[in-house]
Amino acid sequence: MKEPRRPMALAPRRPVLSLLRDFLDHSASGGLVLMAAAALALIVANTGLAPAYFHALHAYIGGLSLLHWINDGLMAVFFLLVGLEIKREMLDGQLASWGRRTLPGIAALGGMAVPALIYVGFAHGDPEALRGWAVPAATDIAFALGVISLLGQRVPASLKIFLAALAILDDLGAVVIIAIFYTDSLSLLALGADGVILVLLFLLNRAGTRQLWPYLLLGALLWFFMLQSGVHATLAGVLLALCIPLRHRPGGADDTANSPLHRLEHGLTRWVNFLILPIFGFANAGVSFVGMSPEALLGPVSLGVGLGLFIGKQIGVFGGAWLAVKLGVAERPAGATWPQIYGTALLCGIGFTMSLFIGLLAFPTHPEMQDAVKIGVLGGSVVSALCGAALLRVTGRALDARGEAVRVS
């Protein structure tokens, strides 16, 4: 006699923590790909392929150069993912409460203020160079997680989460800086059109619309009018992200793991980490050292950016974290020692993607200053990565599956 067929078990809902682990894994792997793309750009820019490389980037397609399509178009998708990550973490993740936000928040604030002050110290005599004050204030989450992933179990999971949360808040600060300080002339008509589109996106959200295509269609229009408005077009990605629902119903708490926000974030993560960011890195990291004078290598912009990232980030991030713990307003990440936190602060000096992006906004008509920014970003990021990884390797202890220390050769 046959046994009655049992109903198929429903697939278990993925917990938020597993989504965070996926995010960490993808960002770490993407960081390694980004490193390779940046290295390839430097090689190409200093070989016989350089003329073709630079000519291709400045070729015009549909009214914009290829470089503009990458920096204004593809990077809008990157900012969309950044916005989705910020919203998810703020509402339903590691930054969902003020207690969880305190330590990475104070560390991120210090990690933005001190590098900016160091840069200003180098560039204070040149009003044009001062426009780049925000360049060393950014941390590259994919690059930093890529480095920390190479250390495996020597770094406790709590420290990786701390780094991810800090970098997300750092990205939020960078978005605010771009919106306020790197917007020049404005078109009120285009801004008005963006305002209407944002109202429509808000109404879609409040109506509980779960299909993604209406949001994405309006998001494309938002990007177009943002491009015409004078506000940098990539900010359209962040604004669109804030309108994507995290829950099925407005104010509801049901099945957030399958919400429109999670579905879009999951769909974009691999594309951003393994295609968009490497393309951006390849298009923007290429700087030719042929005929470059020592003054260009050691000028106020390159030194301000490089030392801002390497010195300023470690002082600001570690100092902010130490102060928050000593004052009793936050707790140290579980299982992490102060030397490990210092090593993580060093990794925050990797400012690659966002720093290069802000540098392009700061000096849109000064190629020589853009090159100086690239030199400073590459130098500061590489030294920060090497020193941070070395310190974490020396101070870290590998953990087994039960969380106990094991011997590592």
mmCIF file of C-alpha atoms in Angstrom, residues 4 19 34 55 101 111 131 174 210-211 281 327 337 348 369:
data_model
loop_
_atom_site.group_PDB
_atom_site.id
_atom_site.type_symbol
_atom_site.label_atom_id
_atom_site.label_comp_id
_atom_site.label_asym_id
_atom_site.label_seq_id
_atom_site.Cartn_x
_atom_site.Cartn_y
_atom_site.Cartn_z
ATOM 1 C CA PRO A 4 -0.030 9.149 0.879
ATOM 2 C CA LEU A 19 21.514 38.159 2.875
ATOM 3 C CA LEU A 34 38.133 45.578 -9.117
ATOM 4 C CA HIS A 55 40.773 57.752 -27.560
ATOM 5 C CA ARG A 101 24.585 52.718 14.386
ATOM 6 C CA GLY A 111 37.023 58.840 9.073
ATOM 7 C CA ARG A 131 37.661 71.724 -4.386
ATOM 8 C CA ALA A 174 29.591 60.879 0.282
ATOM 9 C CA ARG A 210 5.374 44.993 -5.755
ATOM 10 C CA GLN A 211 6.254 44.859 -9.454
ATOM 11 C CA GLY A 281 37.875 51.083 -12.388
ATOM 12 C CA LEU A 327 32.785 57.067 26.625
ATOM 13 C CA THR A 337 40.828 43.256 19.763
ATOM 14 C CA CYS A 348 39.249 52.160 5.479
ATOM 15 C CA MET A 369 44.418 67.567 -11.266
#
